[in-house]
Each structure stands twice: as structure tokens, then as C-alpha cells.
Amino acid sequence: MIYAALKSIGAYVPEKVLTNEDFEKFLDTSDEWITKRTGIKERHIAADDELTSDMGVEAAKIAIHRAGLKINDIDMIVCATISPDYLCMPSTACVIASKLGRTNVAAFDISAACTGFIYAMSIAKAFIESKAKKNVLIVGAEKLSAIVDYSDRSTCVLFGDGAGAAVISATNKKSDAIADVHISADGNYGDLLMTPGCGVKNPCSQHAIEEKLCTMKMKGNETFKIAVKTLTSDVTNILNDNDVQTKDIKHFIPHQANYRIIKAVGDALKMTSEQVVLTVSKYGNTSSASIPMAMNDIWESGRLKKGDTLLLDAFGGGLTWGSALLPFAGESRQ
Ligand code: UT7
């Protein structure tokens, strides 16, 4: 029997930092409001000439190195992003493959917003278990600063840039296997979180530009309530399906959108503060990159060890949501 295992994690965070105090200089907002309502203190912003693919490439190089592999060992690249280098083509995964020097490889993007990394993990698992692929690179990379309206205080303070990547490899060791991945969606709530313009419905035009239709719009409060409910029930389902209890989880890594959402879900599941991984204060919401960036943080700080049980949980535009239950099968940091 062939299983899929998480062999490594890597991340890239751009240099420039935008603090809450920086927003106070040009927006009707305050550090106090942002901190109290979201838990965010700062976020990183990519340089003008730094693309989503560039950040994905940096994260990918680290993940491939930590997996003990060479780029030519990678036989599929899946990139989850809502801020691709190009609207339609080439895919950011193809650009990443090219920048990594890998040709003749399966490479494609997926669009599942903040749940993208978990969707990518589910795809990698399926390809590996069906023996179609052996080493799949999954990337969550976002330059959200390029699709944020910096005059809309209800969204712009939330989002940041960054990338995370992981290598999922074939193994015959059941104890290393990704136990389960749940992915789901309800398109009836698509209007809660969307970029209305620059697709086929509202093509790029003077009107779309003037109305800022190509930037993210969110009905924050409604999204918040559904997020708490959905994340809690999704995690409960994956734990029950696999006969695992909350106390068996070493690290609960939720999507980092808002501290209050994470706290509400953590409390509902009776997670201790040691179990819940929090990076939202320093990175903000980096959509598909948020879970791998958080995972990389605990690996780099030495908290994430080989064999630790991980529970991942995400929610985002679509609406989409998903969770994953797995051991960390890579090497601990030396
Ligand atoms: O990653 C994908 C999933 N995303 C999420 O799950 C995000 C979900 N939503 C949220 O995190 C929260 O809803 C927000 C952080 C976006 C907003 O927090 P909230 O507690 O739901 O606030 P609200 O939207 O109900 O707004 C409360 C007040 C409003 O003023 P009034 O109408 O009460 O006078 C807003 O205009 O806060 C105002 N406000 C702000 N004030 C200062 C909104 N944004 C700001 C701001 N600074 N940046």
C-alpha cells in the first residue's frame, strides 16, 4: 500500500513590514481597533517587482531542500493562489516550475481562496495514493497587496503577502501517512467574499478600474459568523471520522484570518493555548499561504517535531472550507 506523507515545509516572508500605525497615517482607523477586532499588529508587503511566483519559488526551494530532494525529483507542482501572476495564463505553478528550472512536469493552479493549501494537499494525496506521482510540491503563495483596495478600511488592514510550500511524498509507512483531508464548498455564499471585476462577468474596463472592482470585497461580519460555525463543525467531523480526540492533537493550525475566529473555534473544541498555533499578529491574513507559513514558523522555532499530530483547518472565499489530519513525517529542526 502506498501512502502520502508530509515530508517538509518552507516559507518566504517579504521584507517590508506594514504596521497598524502605518495605516493610521492614511486611513480612518487605529491600532486599537485593528488589534481588538482582529489580533493583527503587522503584515508583510512584497516589493513592487516581487511577484507571487517569486515568493512561491523561495518557499519551494526551502521545502525541497528540507525534504532532501532535488528539483528534478518533483513530479507535480500545485499552486494555490487568488493573486496569480497572470489572470488566466500561464498559471503561477508553470511560472514557478520555470523559475525552479523544472520542465516536463505537471503544473497547475487551483482556486479555493484561503482553503487552497488544504485543497492542494488533498490533490497531492490522491495523486500519490493512486501511484500517479511520487513527490508533489504544493505551494500557497499570495501577493494580496496587489488586489487590496487601500481606501477600504474594512478589508485592507486584514491582508498581507507571503508564501508557504510543502513536499508530499509517497511512502509505505502507514504511521507517516496523511490520515484524512476534508474539502468542501457552498457557492451560494460567493458574494460574501469576492473580487467582482476583471473576470468574464465584469471584464477589465475603465468602469471596473474606477469602481475598483478588481480588488477584494468582503461582508466581514457575515463571513465571520459562518467561519466560526463551519470551522468548528468541520474539525469536529474530521476528528470523529478518524476516532481522534482533541487531546491527541499536538498542533492545531487554523487559517490565520482573525484572532477572534481562532479563539472561538479553539475554545469550542477545548484546545489549550499550547495546541493552537497563532501567527496572525505578525503576518495578517495571507489566504492560501497562511497555514504553511504558520506551520513553517513552528518548524523553525523547533516546536514542530517529527511524528507530531497536526490538525489543519481553513475557510475562505467561495465559500470553501477544509481540514486535514496528519503526522509531520519530515525531520525535526536540528
Ligand atoms: O480569510 C477568509 C475569511 N475571512 C474571514 O473569516 C474574515 C471574517 N471577518 C472578520 O474578521 C471581521 O468581520 C472584520 C475584522 C472584517 C470586521 O470586524 P467586525 O467586528 O465584524 O466589525 P464590523 O464589520 O461589524 O464593523 C464594526 C464597525 C463599523 O462601524 P459602525 O458601522 O459600527 O459605525 C465599521 O465601519 O467598525 C468599523 N470599521 C472600522 N473601524 C476602524 C471597519 N473597519 C474598520 C477599521 N478601523 N479598519
CSV table of C-alpha atoms and ligand atoms in Angstrom, one decimal:
chain,number,residue,atom,x,y,z
A,1,MET,CA,0.0,0.0,0.0
A,2,ILE,CA,1.3,3.5,-0.9
A,3,TYR,CA,0.5,6.4,1.4
A,4,ALA,CA,1.1,10.2,1.1
A,5,ALA,CA,3.3,11.9,3.7
A,6,LEU,CA,4.1,15.5,4.6
A,7,LYS,CA,7.9,15.5,4.3
A,8,SER,CA,8.8,19.1,4.6
A,9,ILE,CA,7.7,22.7,5.0
A,10,GLY,CA,9.1,26.0,3.9
A,11,ALA,CA,8.0,29.6,3.7
A,12,TYR,CA,9.0,33.0,2.5
A,13,VAL,CA,8.1,36.3,4.0
A,14,PRO,CA,8.8,39.6,2.2
A,15,GLU,CA,11.0,42.1,3.9
A,16,LYS,CA,8.8,45.2,4.1
A,17,VAL,CA,6.5,45.4,7.1
A,18,LEU,CA,3.3,47.5,7.3
A,19,THR,CA,2.2,48.2,10.9
A,20,ASN,CA,-1.1,49.2,12.2
A,21,GLU,CA,0.4,52.6,13.0
A,22,ASP,CA,1.4,52.9,9.3
A,23,PHE,CA,-2.4,52.6,8.4
A,24,GLU,CA,-3.2,55.4,10.9
A,25,LYS,CA,-1.3,57.8,8.7
A,26,PHE,CA,-3.6,57.5,5.7
A,27,LEU,CA,-6.8,55.8,6.9
A,28,ASP,CA,-9.6,56.4,9.4
A,29,THR,CA,-8.5,53.5,11.6
A,30,SER,CA,-6.4,52.8,14.7
A,31,ASP,CA,-4.0,50.3,16.1
A,32,GLU,CA,-6.5,49.8,18.9
A,33,TRP,CA,-9.4,48.9,16.5
A,34,ILE,CA,-7.3,46.6,14.4
A,35,THR,CA,-5.7,44.8,17.4
A,36,LYS,CA,-9.0,44.4,19.3
A,37,ARG,CA,-11.1,43.2,16.3
A,38,THR,CA,-8.5,41.1,14.5
A,39,GLY,CA,-5.4,40.5,16.6
A,40,ILE,CA,-3.3,41.7,13.7
A,41,LYS,CA,-0.4,44.1,14.6
A,42,GLU,CA,1.6,44.0,11.3
A,43,ARG,CA,1.7,42.3,7.9
A,44,HIS,CA,4.5,41.9,5.3
A,45,ILE,CA,4.2,43.5,1.8
A,46,ALA,CA,6.0,42.3,-1.3
A,47,ALA,CA,8.3,44.7,-3.2
A,48,ASP,CA,6.8,46.2,-6.4
A,49,ASP,CA,8.9,43.9,-8.6
A,50,GLU,CA,8.3,40.8,-6.4
A,51,LEU,CA,5.7,38.5,-7.8
A,52,THR,CA,3.5,35.8,-6.3
A,53,SER,CA,5.7,33.3,-8.2
A,54,ASP,CA,8.9,34.7,-6.8
A,55,MET,CA,7.7,34.2,-3.2
A,56,GLY,CA,6.4,30.7,-4.1
A,57,VAL,CA,9.8,29.9,-5.6
A,58,GLU,CA,11.7,30.9,-2.4
A,59,ALA,CA,9.3,28.9,-0.2
A,60,ALA,CA,9.5,25.9,-2.6
A,61,LYS,CA,13.4,25.9,-2.7
A,62,ILE,CA,13.4,25.6,1.1
A,63,ALA,CA,10.8,22.9,1.2
A,64,ILE,CA,12.5,20.8,-1.5
A,65,HIS,CA,15.9,21.2,0.3
A,66,ARG,CA,14.4,20.2,3.7
A,67,ALA,CA,12.8,17.1,2.1
A,68,GLY,CA,16.3,16.0,1.0
A,69,LEU,CA,15.2,16.2,-2.7
A,70,LYS,CA,16.4,17.9,-5.9
A,71,ILE,CA,14.1,19.8,-8.1
A,72,ASN,CA,14.1,17.0,-10.7
A,73,ASP,CA,12.6,14.6,-8.1
A,74,ILE,CA,9.4,16.7,-8.0
A,75,ASP,CA,6.9,15.3,-10.4
A,76,MET,CA,3.9,17.6,-9.9
A,77,ILE,CA,3.6,21.3,-8.8
A,78,VAL,CA,0.2,22.6,-7.5
A,79,CYS,CA,-0.1,26.2,-6.6
A,80,ALA,CA,-3.0,27.6,-4.6
A,81,THR,CA,-3.4,31.3,-5.1
A,82,ILE,CA,-6.0,34.1,-5.5
A,83,SER,CA,-3.3,36.5,-6.6
A,84,PRO,CA,-1.7,34.8,-9.6
A,85,ASP,CA,1.0,36.5,-11.6
A,86,TYR,CA,-1.4,36.4,-14.6
A,87,LEU,CA,-5.2,36.4,-14.6
A,88,CYS,CA,-5.6,33.4,-16.9
A,89,MET,CA,-2.3,32.0,-18.2
A,90,PRO,CA,0.3,31.0,-17.7
A,91,SER,CA,-0.6,29.5,-14.3
A,92,THR,CA,1.6,30.6,-11.4
A,93,ALA,CA,2.6,26.9,-11.0
A,94,CYS,CA,4.0,27.0,-14.5
A,95,VAL,CA,5.9,30.2,-13.7
A,96,ILE,CA,7.2,28.6,-10.5
A,97,ALA,CA,8.3,25.4,-12.4
A,98,SER,CA,10.2,27.6,-14.9
A,99,LYS,CA,11.9,29.7,-12.3
A,100,LEU,CA,12.9,26.5,-10.4
A,101,GLY,CA,14.4,25.1,-13.7
A,102,ARG,CA,11.9,22.2,-13.9
A,103,THR,CA,10.4,21.4,-17.3
A,104,ASN,CA,8.3,18.4,-18.4
A,105,VAL,CA,6.4,18.4,-15.1
A,106,ALA,CA,2.7,18.5,-14.3
A,107,ALA,CA,2.0,22.0,-13.0
A,108,PHE,CA,-1.3,23.8,-12.4
A,109,ASP,CA,-3.0,26.3,-10.1
A,110,ILE,CA,-6.1,25.8,-8.0
A,111,SER,CA,-8.6,28.5,-6.9
A,112,ALA,CA,-10.0,27.7,-3.5
A,113,ALA,CA,-9.1,31.0,-1.8
A,114,CYS,CA,-7.9,30.7,1.8
A,115,THR,CA,-8.7,26.9,1.8
A,116,GLY,CA,-6.3,26.5,-1.2
A,117,PHE,CA,-3.5,24.8,0.6
A,118,ILE,CA,-5.8,22.1,2.0
A,119,TYR,CA,-7.3,21.6,-1.4
A,120,ALA,CA,-3.8,21.2,-2.8
A,121,MET,CA,-2.9,18.7,-0.1
A,122,SER,CA,-6.0,16.7,-0.9
A,123,ILE,CA,-5.0,16.6,-4.6
A,124,ALA,CA,-1.4,15.6,-3.8
A,125,LYS,CA,-2.7,12.8,-1.5
A,126,ALA,CA,-5.0,11.5,-4.2
A,127,PHE,CA,-2.3,11.5,-7.0
A,128,ILE,CA,0.2,9.8,-4.7
A,129,GLU,CA,-2.1,7.1,-3.3
A,130,SER,CA,-3.2,6.3,-6.9
A,131,LYS,CA,0.5,5.9,-7.7
A,132,ALA,CA,0.4,8.5,-10.4
A,133,LYS,CA,3.0,10.8,-8.7
A,134,LYS,CA,5.8,10.3,-6.1
A,135,ASN,CA,6.8,13.8,-4.9
A,136,VAL,CA,4.3,16.6,-5.2
A,137,LEU,CA,5.3,20.2,-4.4
A,138,ILE,CA,2.3,22.2,-3.0
A,139,VAL,CA,2.6,25.9,-2.8
A,140,GLY,CA,0.3,28.6,-1.3
A,141,ALA,CA,1.5,32.0,-2.4
A,142,GLU,CA,-0.1,35.4,-2.3
A,143,LYS,CA,0.6,39.0,-3.2
A,144,LEU,CA,-2.7,40.2,-1.8
A,145,SER,CA,-1.4,43.8,-1.6
A,146,ALA,CA,-1.9,43.9,-5.3
A,147,ILE,CA,-5.6,43.1,-5.1
A,148,VAL,CA,-6.5,45.1,-2.0
A,149,ASP,CA,-8.2,48.5,-2.0
A,150,TYR,CA,-6.2,50.6,0.3
A,151,SER,CA,-9.0,53.1,0.7
A,152,ASP,CA,-11.4,50.3,2.1
A,153,ARG,CA,-10.6,50.2,5.8
A,154,SER,CA,-12.8,47.1,6.4
A,155,THR,CA,-10.5,44.9,4.2
A,156,CYS,CA,-7.1,46.5,3.6
A,157,VAL,CA,-5.9,46.2,7.2
A,158,LEU,CA,-6.5,42.4,7.2
A,159,PHE,CA,-4.3,41.1,4.4
A,160,GLY,CA,-0.6,40.5,3.9
A,161,ASP,CA,1.8,38.9,1.4
A,162,GLY,CA,3.9,35.7,1.7
A,163,ALA,CA,4.2,32.1,0.6
A,164,GLY,CA,4.5,28.6,2.0
A,165,ALA,CA,5.3,25.3,0.4
A,166,ALA,CA,5.4,21.7,1.3
A,167,VAL,CA,6.6,18.4,-0.3
A,168,ILE,CA,4.2,15.5,-0.1
A,169,SER,CA,5.9,12.2,-0.9
A,170,ALA,CA,5.0,8.6,-1.4
A,171,THR,CA,5.7,6.2,1.5
A,172,ASN,CA,4.9,2.7,2.5
A,173,LYS,CA,5.0,3.6,6.2
A,174,LYS,CA,1.4,3.9,7.4
A,175,SER,CA,2.4,5.8,10.6
A,176,ASP,CA,3.7,8.6,8.3
A,177,ALA,CA,0.5,8.8,6.2
A,178,ILE,CA,-1.7,11.8,5.9
A,179,ALA,CA,-4.7,10.3,7.7
A,180,ASP,CA,-7.5,12.3,6.1
A,181,VAL,CA,-8.3,15.5,4.2
A,182,HIS,CA,-11.8,17.0,4.0
A,183,ILE,CA,-12.6,19.7,1.4
A,184,SER,CA,-15.9,21.3,0.7
A,185,ALA,CA,-17.7,24.4,-0.6
A,186,ASP,CA,-21.0,26.2,-0.8
A,187,GLY,CA,-21.1,28.5,-3.8
A,188,ASN,CA,-24.4,30.1,-2.7
A,189,TYR,CA,-22.3,32.3,-0.4
A,190,GLY,CA,-20.0,33.5,-3.2
A,191,ASP,CA,-20.9,37.2,-2.7
A,192,LEU,CA,-19.6,37.3,0.8
A,193,LEU,CA,-16.0,37.4,-0.3
A,194,MET,CA,-15.2,38.3,-3.9
A,195,THR,CA,-13.2,40.2,-6.5
A,196,PRO,CA,-16.1,41.2,-8.7
A,197,GLY,CA,-14.1,42.6,-11.6
A,198,CYS,CA,-11.6,41.6,-14.3
A,199,GLY,CA,-13.2,38.2,-14.9
A,200,VAL,CA,-15.7,37.5,-17.6
A,201,LYS,CA,-18.6,38.9,-15.7
A,202,ASN,CA,-17.1,42.4,-15.3
A,203,PRO,CA,-14.2,42.5,-17.7
A,204,CYS,CA,-11.3,44.8,-17.2
A,205,SER,CA,-12.6,48.2,-18.3
A,206,GLN,CA,-12.5,51.9,-17.3
A,207,HIS,CA,-15.6,51.3,-15.3
A,208,ALA,CA,-14.0,48.3,-13.5
A,209,ILE,CA,-10.9,50.3,-12.7
A,210,GLU,CA,-12.8,53.4,-11.5
A,211,GLU,CA,-15.1,51.3,-9.3
A,212,LYS,CA,-12.1,49.2,-8.0
A,213,LEU,CA,-13.9,46.0,-9.0
A,214,CYS,CA,-10.7,44.1,-9.3
A,215,THR,CA,-10.0,44.3,-5.6
A,216,MET,CA,-11.3,42.2,-2.7
A,217,LYS,CA,-14.7,43.0,-1.3
A,218,MET,CA,-15.9,41.3,1.9
A,219,LYS,CA,-19.0,41.2,4.0
A,220,GLY,CA,-16.8,40.8,7.1
A,221,ASN,CA,-19.4,40.3,9.8
A,222,GLU,CA,-21.5,37.7,8.0
A,223,THR,CA,-18.3,35.9,6.9
A,224,PHE,CA,-17.1,35.9,10.5
A,225,LYS,CA,-20.2,34.1,11.8
A,226,ILE,CA,-20.2,31.4,9.1
A,227,ALA,CA,-16.5,30.9,9.5
A,228,VAL,CA,-16.7,30.1,13.3
A,229,LYS,CA,-19.6,27.7,12.8
A,230,THR,CA,-18.2,26.0,9.7
A,231,LEU,CA,-14.6,25.6,11.0
A,232,THR,CA,-15.8,24.2,14.3
A,233,SER,CA,-18.1,21.6,12.7
A,234,ASP,CA,-15.6,20.7,10.0
A,235,VAL,CA,-12.9,19.9,12.6
A,236,THR,CA,-15.3,18.0,14.8
A,237,ASN,CA,-16.3,15.9,11.8
A,238,ILE,CA,-12.7,15.0,10.8
A,239,LEU,CA,-11.8,14.1,14.4
A,240,ASN,CA,-14.9,11.9,14.8
A,241,ASP,CA,-14.4,10.3,11.4
A,242,ASN,CA,-10.9,9.2,12.4
A,243,ASP,CA,-11.6,8.4,16.0
A,244,VAL,CA,-9.2,11.1,17.2
A,245,GLN,CA,-9.7,13.3,20.2
A,246,THR,CA,-8.7,17.0,20.7
A,247,LYS,CA,-6.1,16.0,23.3
A,248,ASP,CA,-4.4,13.8,20.7
A,249,ILE,CA,-3.6,16.9,18.6
A,250,LYS,CA,-0.1,18.4,19.1
A,251,HIS,CA,-0.6,21.4,16.9
A,252,PHE,CA,-3.9,22.9,15.7
A,253,ILE,CA,-3.1,25.2,12.8
A,254,PRO,CA,-6.1,27.1,11.7
A,255,HIS,CA,-6.3,29.6,8.8
A,256,GLN,CA,-5.0,32.9,10.2
A,257,ALA,CA,-7.8,35.4,9.4
A,258,ASN,CA,-8.8,36.8,12.7
A,259,TYR,CA,-7.7,36.1,16.3
A,260,ARG,CA,-11.3,36.1,17.5
A,261,ILE,CA,-12.3,33.4,15.0
A,262,ILE,CA,-9.3,31.2,16.0
A,263,LYS,CA,-10.1,31.8,19.7
A,264,ALA,CA,-13.8,30.9,19.3
A,265,VAL,CA,-13.0,27.7,17.3
A,266,GLY,CA,-10.2,26.7,19.7
A,267,ASP,CA,-12.5,27.3,22.7
A,268,ALA,CA,-15.4,25.3,21.1
A,269,LEU,CA,-13.0,22.4,20.5
A,270,LYS,CA,-11.5,22.7,24.0
A,271,MET,CA,-8.0,23.2,22.6
A,272,THR,CA,-5.3,24.6,25.0
A,273,SER,CA,-3.3,27.7,24.1
A,274,GLU,CA,-0.2,25.4,23.7
A,275,GLN,CA,-2.0,23.5,20.9
A,276,VAL,CA,-3.3,26.5,18.9
A,277,VAL,CA,-0.7,28.0,16.5
A,278,LEU,CA,-1.1,31.8,16.1
A,279,THR,CA,0.8,33.9,13.6
A,280,VAL,CA,-2.0,36.3,12.6
A,281,SER,CA,-0.5,39.2,14.7
A,282,LYS,CA,2.7,39.3,12.6
A,283,TYR,CA,1.5,38.2,9.1
A,284,GLY,CA,-2.2,39.2,8.9
A,285,ASN,CA,-4.3,37.1,6.6
A,286,THR,CA,-2.2,35.7,3.8
A,287,SER,CA,-5.0,33.5,2.3
A,288,SER,CA,-3.7,30.2,0.8
A,289,ALA,CA,-0.2,30.9,2.3
A,290,SER,CA,-1.4,31.3,5.9
A,291,ILE,CA,-1.4,27.6,7.0
A,292,PRO,CA,2.0,26.7,5.5
A,293,MET,CA,3.5,29.9,6.8
A,294,ALA,CA,2.3,29.1,10.3
A,295,MET,CA,3.5,25.5,10.0
A,296,ASN,CA,6.9,26.8,8.9
A,297,ASP,CA,7.0,29.1,12.0
A,298,ILE,CA,6.7,26.3,14.4
A,299,TRP,CA,9.1,24.1,12.5
A,300,GLU,CA,11.7,26.9,12.5
A,301,SER,CA,11.2,27.6,16.2
A,302,GLY,CA,11.8,23.9,16.9
A,303,ARG,CA,8.2,23.3,18.2
A,304,LEU,CA,7.2,21.0,15.3
A,305,LYS,CA,8.9,17.6,15.7
A,306,LYS,CA,8.8,14.5,13.6
A,307,GLY,CA,5.7,12.5,14.4
A,308,ASP,CA,3.7,15.3,15.9
A,309,THR,CA,0.0,15.1,15.0
A,310,LEU,CA,-1.3,18.1,13.1
A,311,LEU,CA,-4.8,19.4,12.6
A,312,LEU,CA,-5.2,22.0,9.8
A,313,ASP,CA,-8.4,23.9,9.3
A,314,ALA,CA,-9.3,26.6,6.7
A,315,PHE,CA,-12.1,28.7,5.5
A,316,GLY,CA,-12.4,31.2,2.7
A,317,GLY,CA,-14.0,32.8,-0.4
A,318,GLY,CA,-16.2,30.5,-2.5
A,319,LEU,CA,-17.2,29.8,0.2
A,320,THR,CA,-14.7,27.0,0.7
A,321,TRP,CA,-13.5,25.1,3.7
A,322,GLY,CA,-11.4,22.1,4.6
A,323,SER,CA,-9.4,20.3,7.2
A,324,ALA,CA,-6.5,17.8,7.4
A,325,LEU,CA,-5.3,15.4,10.0
A,326,LEU,CA,-1.8,14.2,9.6
A,327,PRO,CA,1.5,13.4,11.3
A,328,PHE,CA,4.6,15.6,10.4
A,329,ALA,CA,6.7,13.0,8.6
A,330,GLY,CA,9.7,15.3,8.0
A,331,GLU,CA,12.8,15.7,10.0
A,332,SER,CA,12.7,18.0,13.1
A,333,ARG,CA,14.9,21.1,13.0
A,334,GLN,CA,18.5,20.3,14.2
B,1,UT7,O1,-9.9,34.7,5.1
B,1,UT7,C1,-11.2,34.4,4.6
B,1,UT7,C2,-12.2,34.5,5.7
B,1,UT7,N1,-12.2,35.8,6.3
B,1,UT7,C3,-12.7,36.0,7.4
B,1,UT7,O2,-13.1,35.0,8.1
B,1,UT7,C4,-12.9,37.4,8.0
B,1,UT7,C5,-14.1,37.5,8.7
B,1,UT7,N2,-14.4,38.8,9.3
B,1,UT7,C6,-13.7,39.5,10.2
B,1,UT7,O3,-12.6,39.1,10.6
B,1,UT7,C7,-14.4,40.7,10.8
B,1,UT7,O4,-15.7,40.7,10.5
B,1,UT7,C8,-13.7,42.0,10.5
B,1,UT7,C9,-12.3,42.1,11.2
B,1,UT7,C10,-13.5,42.1,9.0
B,1,UT7,C11,-14.6,43.2,11.0
B,1,UT7,O5,-14.8,43.0,12.4
B,1,UT7,P1,-16.3,43.2,12.9
B,1,UT7,O6,-16.2,43.1,14.4
B,1,UT7,O7,-17.2,42.2,12.2
B,1,UT7,O8,-16.7,44.7,12.5
B,1,UT7,P2,-17.8,45.2,11.6
B,1,UT7,O9,-17.6,44.9,10.2
B,1,UT7,O10,-19.2,44.8,12.2
B,1,UT7,O11,-17.7,46.7,11.8
B,1,UT7,C12,-17.9,47.4,13.1
B,1,UT7,C13,-17.5,48.9,12.9
B,1,UT7,C14,-18.2,49.5,11.8
B,1,UT7,O12,-18.6,50.8,12.2
B,1,UT7,P3,-20.1,51.2,12.6
B,1,UT7,O13,-21.0,50.8,11.5
B,1,UT7,O14,-20.4,50.3,13.8
B,1,UT7,O15,-20.1,52.6,12.9
B,1,UT7,C15,-17.2,49.6,10.7
B,1,UT7,O16,-17.3,50.7,9.8
B,1,UT7,O17,-16.1,49.0,12.7
B,1,UT7,C16,-15.9,49.9,11.6
B,1,UT7,N3,-14.7,49.5,10.9
B,1,UT7,C17,-13.5,50.1,11.3
B,1,UT7,N4,-13.2,51.0,12.2
B,1,UT7,C18,-11.9,51.3,12.3
B,1,UT7,C19,-14.5,48.6,9.9
B,1,UT7,N5,-13.2,48.5,9.6
B,1,UT7,C20,-12.5,49.4,10.5
B,1,UT7,C21,-11.2,49.8,10.6
B,1,UT7,N6,-10.9,50.7,11.6
B,1,UT7,N7,-10.2,49.3,9.9
